[in-house]
Amino acid sequence: MEYFQTAWRDGSSLNKGLTSEEFFYNQIYNALEVNVANRTLPFFNADAKSIPVELSTGKIINDENLIALEQISSKKGYSSNVWIYGDVLDKMQKEGISLNLRRDAEPALCLTKYANYTHLNKPDLYIAEGGAKTKAQYLYNYDSLDERSKKAVDKYFKNAVEVNQVHAEENLKNYIDNLKKSKSQVLPRLEAMKSALKTAVQNSEAILKKGNQNCDQNVNFAPVINAQIRHMCQVNTGARLKNTSNPAMENACYDFFSQIITDTNKNKGQKWMVGEAVTKAMSAGLEYAKSCTSKDFNLEVRKNREEQSIKTEKLKKRGYEGLSY
């Protein structure tokens, strides 16, 4: 009977003495190390056309967990960006469905939380609606199953692919609409986004130096953030945007990671903390790209939508309390 890792278990020998949060960032660092050595960073994958989706619920994963899933997927050479909870696979197996993992299968630990992103008119996508319903739990890539086992979960696959297609079409429309807006409309939003990037860079630099105190090099996260923004705009729109990658950007990104990894390993820095610093920087690029494909790119539109949402909630509350409108 195949063993599937499900929810995080404190004290397990598999944890390598780390907390769930430390393990989460440590796996990203380890994946980065392999992807840099093999030049397989997901930013530069020409075949990447979709954002990670959880198979059993069809939920799109669009937060820090995305960083972990994409890095591990690239590390293992998976072509799919569809994932499924280990808890779901475990339950299917206990119900009599025989499932087998490929010999080199590796689950990804995710820290489930609100993605803070609107998709298909659903404001809060909580990826723990599936699985063990605990914060830290494992997911397996669709390609980590053997061919026979894939057929046992294919009934979920169509839904996951359809969700991603609708998501990409919606984002592409928003992206084009945002480009058409005049600078006077979107300039305030752009300035706010750039300011957020600067803050994120400063925070990442602080975390990196704390995790690798002997690091004396100047750290420039710009190549990583720019690569992440370009990559996420691509996958958020189903790879329908022109690929603007260039050798200079790619080489700068690989050089950046190579220097950090070499320095961390040489000075025996805390890998999980370095992984956290890099993840925070990439997440800033992720948030920037999501803003470019959002309906409320214009700050005034965003403000009006928020005000309308607050007004609607107040009206609902009054109704619950038996008050007249």
XYZ file of C-alpha atoms in Angstrom:
325
model
C 0.000 0.000 0.000
C 1.468 3.327 -1.110
C 2.286 5.844 1.615
C 1.143 9.414 1.031
C 2.298 12.301 3.163
C -0.781 14.245 4.204
C -0.747 16.852 6.983
C 2.365 18.131 8.755
C 3.230 16.089 11.828
C 5.318 17.771 14.511
C 8.244 15.649 15.648
C 8.397 13.504 12.514
C 11.869 12.431 11.391
C 10.927 13.664 7.908
C 10.901 17.239 9.220
C 14.694 17.289 9.738
C 14.257 19.236 12.989
C 12.517 22.147 11.285
C 9.181 23.781 11.999
C 6.563 23.661 9.245
C 7.370 27.228 8.179
C 11.130 26.568 8.162
C 10.602 23.368 6.164
C 8.406 25.243 3.668
C 11.153 27.755 2.836
C 13.912 25.141 3.084
C 12.294 23.036 0.322
C 12.216 26.123 -1.888
C 15.920 26.754 -1.281
C 16.770 23.111 -2.077
C 14.701 23.227 -5.271
C 16.327 26.508 -6.290
C 19.754 24.963 -5.811
C 18.915 22.155 -8.247
C 17.144 24.421 -10.736
C 20.061 26.859 -10.832
C 22.556 24.040 -11.367
C 20.392 22.550 -14.154
C 19.252 25.946 -15.504
C 15.610 24.929 -15.093
C 14.184 27.935 -13.228
C 10.439 28.125 -13.982
C 10.679 31.816 -14.986
C 12.273 30.762 -18.259
C 10.138 27.727 -19.089
C 8.771 28.415 -22.567
C 6.171 25.655 -22.121
C 4.624 27.146 -18.948
C 1.029 27.963 -19.851
C -0.918 27.574 -16.629
C -0.927 28.563 -12.980
C -0.922 25.820 -10.287
C -4.356 24.304 -9.636
C -5.411 21.835 -6.929
C -6.991 18.867 -8.686
C -9.745 17.773 -6.281
C -11.218 21.244 -5.699
C -10.246 23.044 -8.906
C -8.891 25.901 -6.793
C -6.163 28.082 -8.259
C -3.084 28.461 -6.040
C -1.832 32.009 -6.375
C 0.214 32.959 -3.309
C 3.555 31.972 -1.746
C 2.594 28.330 -2.186
C 2.799 28.889 -5.930
C 6.532 29.573 -5.555
C 7.081 26.230 -3.832
C 4.972 24.258 -6.298
C 6.608 25.737 -9.386
C 10.151 25.339 -8.071
C 9.601 21.699 -7.071
C 7.805 20.965 -10.346
C 10.801 22.320 -12.288
C 13.232 20.458 -10.060
C 11.466 17.130 -10.723
C 10.877 17.815 -14.411
C 7.078 17.658 -14.180
C 5.253 19.029 -17.211
C 1.966 19.413 -15.339
C 1.027 22.302 -13.052
C -1.894 20.388 -11.533
C -1.571 19.237 -7.920
C -3.615 17.112 -5.515
C -3.650 16.858 -1.732
C -1.908 13.854 -0.223
C -4.889 13.567 2.111
C -7.229 13.171 -0.876
C -5.011 10.480 -2.406
C -4.823 8.711 0.960
C -8.623 8.680 1.308
C -9.072 7.374 -2.245
C -6.656 4.561 -1.487
C -8.486 3.644 1.717
C -11.708 3.504 -0.296
C -10.200 0.737 -2.411
C -8.609 2.632 -5.303
C -5.063 1.440 -5.946
C -2.676 4.350 -6.452
C 1.041 4.305 -7.122
C 3.677 7.013 -7.140
C 6.567 7.238 -9.533
C 9.848 6.188 -7.964
C 11.190 9.759 -7.866
C 7.950 11.391 -6.650
C 8.322 14.263 -4.191
C 5.443 16.047 -2.423
C 5.432 19.778 -1.753
C 4.537 21.173 1.645
C 2.123 24.087 1.409
C 1.053 26.517 4.110
C -2.576 27.023 3.185
C -4.059 30.450 3.658
C -6.284 33.008 1.997
C -4.874 33.918 -1.385
C -6.307 37.455 -1.229
C -7.229 37.303 -4.882
C -10.548 37.560 -6.695
C -11.284 34.861 -9.249
C -14.633 34.135 -10.911
C -16.410 36.445 -8.456
C -15.182 34.433 -5.469
C -13.161 36.847 -3.299
C -11.472 34.332 -0.983
C -9.963 31.165 -2.404
C -8.984 29.000 0.524
C -7.040 26.042 -0.772
C -7.593 24.113 2.483
C -11.196 23.551 1.422
C -9.750 20.300 0.156
C -7.297 18.004 1.850
C -6.788 17.667 5.580
C -8.115 21.169 6.370
C -5.008 22.026 8.387
C -2.554 24.819 7.705
C 0.476 22.751 6.689
C -0.181 19.864 4.323
C 1.385 18.103 1.373
C 0.423 18.123 -2.290
C 1.537 15.787 -5.070
C 1.941 16.753 -8.700
C -0.297 14.936 -11.197
C 2.855 13.763 -12.982
C 4.180 12.176 -9.780
C 1.572 9.401 -10.206
C 2.207 6.482 -12.538
C 0.126 6.275 -15.722
C -2.429 3.805 -14.327
C -2.977 5.901 -11.206
C -3.498 9.068 -13.246
C -6.619 7.512 -14.744
C -8.091 7.078 -11.255
C -8.015 10.846 -10.642
C -8.766 12.034 -14.179
C -12.384 12.808 -13.280
C -11.030 15.832 -11.387
C -8.586 16.828 -14.103
C -11.119 18.235 -16.572
C -12.532 20.578 -13.939
C -9.071 21.829 -12.962
C -8.146 22.532 -16.593
C -11.460 24.337 -17.243
C -10.956 26.548 -14.171
C -7.504 27.494 -15.416
C -8.778 28.283 -18.920
C -11.522 30.586 -17.646
C -9.015 32.204 -15.281
C -6.562 32.846 -18.148
C -9.230 34.301 -20.463
C -10.489 36.621 -17.729
C -6.953 37.776 -16.920
C -6.058 38.380 -20.561
C -9.098 40.629 -20.998
C -8.222 42.563 -17.841
C -4.593 42.910 -18.911
C -5.533 44.343 -22.320
C -8.089 46.693 -20.740
C -5.473 47.952 -18.290
C -2.990 48.648 -21.090
C -5.582 50.718 -22.925
C -6.111 53.040 -19.972
C -4.411 56.385 -20.112
C -1.420 57.143 -17.886
C -3.554 59.570 -15.914
C -5.858 56.688 -14.974
C -3.313 54.066 -13.988
C -0.322 56.159 -12.922
C -1.352 56.323 -9.224
C -1.742 52.544 -9.173
C 1.618 52.028 -10.860
C 3.339 54.272 -8.343
C 1.731 52.389 -5.448
C 2.841 49.064 -6.946
C 6.421 50.277 -7.432
C 6.513 51.520 -3.856
C 5.345 48.101 -2.633
C 8.140 46.442 -4.642
C 10.783 48.655 -3.019
C 9.477 47.782 0.443
C 9.473 44.071 -0.412
C 13.076 44.284 -1.650
C 14.193 45.941 1.576
C 12.434 43.269 3.653
C 14.001 40.462 1.593
C 17.460 41.975 1.952
C 17.022 42.134 5.738
C 15.895 38.489 5.929
C 18.725 37.337 3.661
C 21.411 39.064 5.743
C 19.892 37.652 8.925
C 19.957 34.137 7.493
C 23.486 34.483 6.152
C 25.239 36.880 8.484
C 28.630 36.438 6.840
C 27.274 37.601 3.500
C 29.206 40.695 2.435
C 27.978 40.972 -1.165
C 25.594 43.586 -2.479
C 22.223 41.955 -3.056
C 20.114 42.996 -6.032
C 16.730 41.288 -6.246
C 15.694 43.235 -9.377
C 16.486 40.455 -11.914
C 14.478 37.927 -9.895
C 11.475 40.205 -9.439
C 11.470 41.245 -13.112
C 11.685 37.606 -14.217
C 8.841 36.662 -11.879
C 6.614 39.495 -13.134
C 7.173 38.529 -16.774
C 6.632 34.842 -16.011
C 3.434 35.397 -14.009
C 1.916 37.688 -16.627
C 2.563 34.869 -19.092
C 0.972 32.050 -17.100
C -1.852 34.216 -15.732
C -2.972 34.833 -19.313
C -2.403 31.309 -20.601
C 0.915 32.210 -22.294
C -0.908 34.491 -24.752
C 1.392 37.452 -24.173
C 4.612 37.966 -26.088
C 7.581 36.428 -24.310
C 9.878 39.364 -23.579
C 12.615 37.325 -21.944
C 16.155 38.034 -23.052
C 19.522 36.368 -22.420
C 20.736 39.286 -20.290
C 17.794 38.974 -17.889
C 18.141 35.212 -17.728
C 21.879 35.287 -17.086
C 21.508 38.011 -14.444
C 18.904 35.921 -12.659
C 21.029 32.764 -12.678
C 24.112 34.740 -11.590
C 22.154 36.229 -8.693
C 20.963 32.856 -7.407
C 24.363 31.230 -7.965
C 26.087 33.856 -5.836
C 23.537 33.556 -3.017
C 23.622 29.739 -3.003
C 27.436 29.575 -3.121
C 27.733 32.132 -0.335
C 25.100 30.458 1.847
C 26.608 27.005 1.505
C 30.153 28.297 2.072
C 29.222 30.230 5.220
C 26.769 27.577 6.440
C 23.908 30.061 6.491
C 20.354 29.125 7.402
C 19.003 27.814 4.120
C 15.359 28.121 5.117
C 15.810 31.800 5.948
C 17.566 32.477 2.651
C 14.726 30.598 0.982
C 12.261 32.856 2.781
C 14.067 35.997 1.595
C 13.978 34.844 -2.022
C 10.340 33.713 -1.737
C 9.261 37.087 -0.359
C 10.956 38.839 -3.270
C 9.381 36.537 -5.848
C 6.006 36.953 -4.144
C 6.322 40.718 -4.624
C 6.724 40.081 -8.345
C 3.743 37.742 -8.197
C 1.561 40.410 -6.577
C 2.668 42.994 -9.146
C 1.722 40.673 -12.011
C -1.632 39.881 -10.414
C -2.352 43.593 -10.185
C -1.636 43.981 -13.905
C -4.374 41.434 -14.653
C -6.875 42.628 -12.058
C -10.190 44.344 -12.684
C -9.401 47.122 -10.219
C -6.036 48.227 -11.611
C -7.219 51.827 -11.404
C -7.085 53.031 -7.774
C -10.360 54.919 -8.162
C -12.115 51.813 -9.481
C -10.575 49.800 -6.656
C -11.791 52.329 -4.095
C -15.328 52.304 -5.512
C -15.445 48.499 -5.506
C -14.291 48.371 -1.883
C -16.818 50.997 -0.823
C -19.606 49.129 -2.590
C -18.521 45.885 -0.909
C -18.591 47.531 2.536
C -22.002 49.003 1.819
C -23.343 45.605 0.751
C -22.000 43.939 3.892
C -23.623 46.596 6.100
C -26.950 46.053 4.378
C -26.660 42.297 4.898
C -25.838 42.807 8.569
C -28.865 45.031 9.049
C -31.009 42.378 7.429
C -29.614 39.661 9.732
C -30.400 41.851 12.743
C -33.993 42.357 11.629
C -33.570 46.026 10.822
C -35.441 47.712 8.014
C -33.551 49.100 5.064
